[in-house]
Coordinates of C-alpha atoms in Angstrom, one line a residue:
M194 CA -66.4 147.4 143.0
E195 CA -66.6 144.8 145.7
F196 CA -68.2 141.6 144.3
E197 CA -70.8 139.5 146.1
P198 CA -69.4 136.0 146.7
D199 CA -72.7 134.2 145.9
R200 CA -73.2 135.6 142.4
F201 CA -71.2 135.4 139.2
R202 CA -69.1 138.5 138.6
W203 CA -70.4 138.9 135.0
E204 CA -73.9 139.1 136.4
Q205 CA -72.9 141.8 138.9
I206 CA -71.1 143.7 136.1
T207 CA -74.2 143.4 133.9
D208 CA -76.4 144.8 136.6
T209 CA -74.0 147.8 137.1
L210 CA -73.8 148.5 133.4
R211 CA -77.5 148.2 133.0
R212 CA -78.0 150.7 135.8
R213 CA -75.6 153.1 134.3
I214 CA -77.4 152.9 130.9
S215 CA -80.8 153.3 132.6
D216 CA -79.8 156.4 134.7
G217 CA -78.1 158.1 131.8
T218 CA -74.5 157.8 133.0
Y219 CA -73.9 156.1 129.7
P220 CA -76.1 158.0 127.2
P221 CA -77.2 156.6 123.8
K222 CA -74.3 156.1 121.4
H223 CA -71.7 156.1 124.2
K224 CA -68.8 153.8 123.4
L225 CA -68.1 151.1 126.0
S226 CA -64.4 150.4 126.1
E227 CA -63.6 146.8 127.1
V228 CA -60.1 147.7 128.2
Q229 CA -61.4 150.4 130.5
L230 CA -64.2 148.3 131.9
M231 CA -61.8 145.4 132.5
Q232 CA -59.5 147.7 134.5
E233 CA -62.4 149.3 136.4
F234 CA -63.9 145.9 137.5
G235 CA -60.6 144.0 137.7
V236 CA -61.8 141.1 135.6
A237 CA -60.6 139.1 132.6
R238 CA -61.8 139.8 129.1
G239 CA -64.0 136.7 129.1
T240 CA -65.9 137.8 132.2
L241 CA -66.6 141.2 130.8
R242 CA -67.6 139.8 127.4
K243 CA -70.3 137.6 129.1
A244 CA -71.7 140.8 130.7
M245 CA -71.6 142.6 127.3
Q246 CA -73.3 139.7 125.6
R247 CA -76.2 139.8 128.1
L248 CA -76.6 143.5 127.4
R249 CA -76.6 142.8 123.7
D250 CA -79.2 140.1 124.2
E251 CA -81.3 142.6 126.1
K252 CA -80.9 145.1 123.2
L253 CA -79.3 147.7 125.6
I254 CA -76.1 147.8 123.5
Y255 CA -75.0 147.0 120.0
T256 CA -71.7 146.1 118.5
I257 CA -70.3 147.3 115.1
P258 CA -67.4 145.1 114.0
N259 CA -64.1 146.8 114.1
L260 CA -65.6 149.9 115.8
G261 CA -66.8 148.6 119.2
S262 CA -69.9 148.4 121.4
F263 CA -72.2 151.3 122.0
V264 CA -75.2 152.1 124.1
G265 CA -78.5 151.7 122.1
Q266 CA -81.2 154.4 121.7
R267 CA -83.8 154.2 124.4
T268 CA -87.3 153.5 123.0
E269 CA -90.7 152.8 124.5
P270 CA -91.4 149.1 124.8
G271 CA -92.7 147.6 121.6
T272 CA -91.5 150.4 119.3
G273 CA -88.3 148.6 118.3
D274 CA -84.6 149.6 118.8
N275 CA -82.6 149.5 115.6
P276 CA -78.9 150.3 115.9
P277 CA -77.4 152.4 113.1
S278 CA -76.1 150.7 110.1
A279 CA -72.4 150.1 109.8

């Protein structure tokens, strides 16, 4: 990926991951590997984690301690999106 120089890299990564979730490239329950994404985008862990945190804030992904981060279930607006229990 070639980054735009006038925007933070984590924001551009967030946009890319959001698009992949939206178009079904990453289906619900798909595990997002930090190591693979760091290698793909060529960024440090901290940069990737900022992008992942934004997606968590938007309820697009959820994280289960010691298991990883996963794509959430798609729901209609206002119906709620509860990740599975650990």
